[in-house]
Coordinates of C-alpha atoms in Angstrom, one line a residue:
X1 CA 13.1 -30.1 12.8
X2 CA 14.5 -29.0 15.9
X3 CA 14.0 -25.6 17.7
X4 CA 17.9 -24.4 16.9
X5 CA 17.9 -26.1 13.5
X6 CA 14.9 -23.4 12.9
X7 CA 15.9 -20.7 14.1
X8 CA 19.1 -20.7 12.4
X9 CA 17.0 -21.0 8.8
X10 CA 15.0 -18.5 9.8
X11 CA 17.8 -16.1 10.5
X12 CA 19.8 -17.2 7.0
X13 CA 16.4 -16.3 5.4
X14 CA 16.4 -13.0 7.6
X15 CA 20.1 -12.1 6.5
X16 CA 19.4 -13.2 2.4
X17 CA 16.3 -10.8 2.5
X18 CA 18.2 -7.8 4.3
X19 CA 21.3 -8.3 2.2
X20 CA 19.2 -8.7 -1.2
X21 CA 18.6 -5.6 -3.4
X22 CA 14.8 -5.0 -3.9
X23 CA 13.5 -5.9 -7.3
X24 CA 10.3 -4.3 -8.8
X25 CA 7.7 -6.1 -8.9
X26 CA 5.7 -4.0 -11.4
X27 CA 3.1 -1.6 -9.4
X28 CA 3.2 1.8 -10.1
X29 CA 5.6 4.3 -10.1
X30 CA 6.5 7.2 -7.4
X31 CA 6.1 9.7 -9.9
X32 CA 2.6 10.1 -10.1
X33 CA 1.8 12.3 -6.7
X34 CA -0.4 14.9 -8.5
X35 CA -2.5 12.0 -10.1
X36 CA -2.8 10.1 -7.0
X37 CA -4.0 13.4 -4.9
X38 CA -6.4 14.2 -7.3
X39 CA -8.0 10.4 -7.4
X40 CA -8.0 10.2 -4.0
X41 CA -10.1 13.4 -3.3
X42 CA -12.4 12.3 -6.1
X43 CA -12.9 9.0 -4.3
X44 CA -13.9 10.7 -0.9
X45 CA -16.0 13.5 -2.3
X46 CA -17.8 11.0 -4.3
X47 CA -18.0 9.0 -1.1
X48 CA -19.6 12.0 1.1
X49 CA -21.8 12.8 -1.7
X50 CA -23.1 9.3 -1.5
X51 CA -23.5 9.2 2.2
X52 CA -25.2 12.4 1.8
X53 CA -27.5 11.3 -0.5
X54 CA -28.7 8.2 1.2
X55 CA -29.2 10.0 4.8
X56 CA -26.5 8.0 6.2
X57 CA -24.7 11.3 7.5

């Protein structure tokens, strides 16, 4: 394939992905900010308390 031949797929590709709506690809939801807050401070006080413990800090 030649250069121009390329780089005129890759821009049709480029203009179908901007122009296509965005499906959901089943992750999470936004709605769960609280949850997510909560879990994440869990995860890094659980993570000092383990560095703590095992003199690392």
């Amino acid at each position: 394939m030649s250069t121009t031949a390329a780089t005129a797929a890759t821009a049709a590709t480029a203009a179908t992905a901007a122009t296509a709506p965005r499906t959901r690809t089943g992750g999470p939801g936004d709605d769960s900010r609280l949850l997510e807050n909560i879990l994440g401070w869990t995860l890094v006080v659980a993570l000092a308390m383990l560095l703590t413990q095992t003199g690392l800090i």
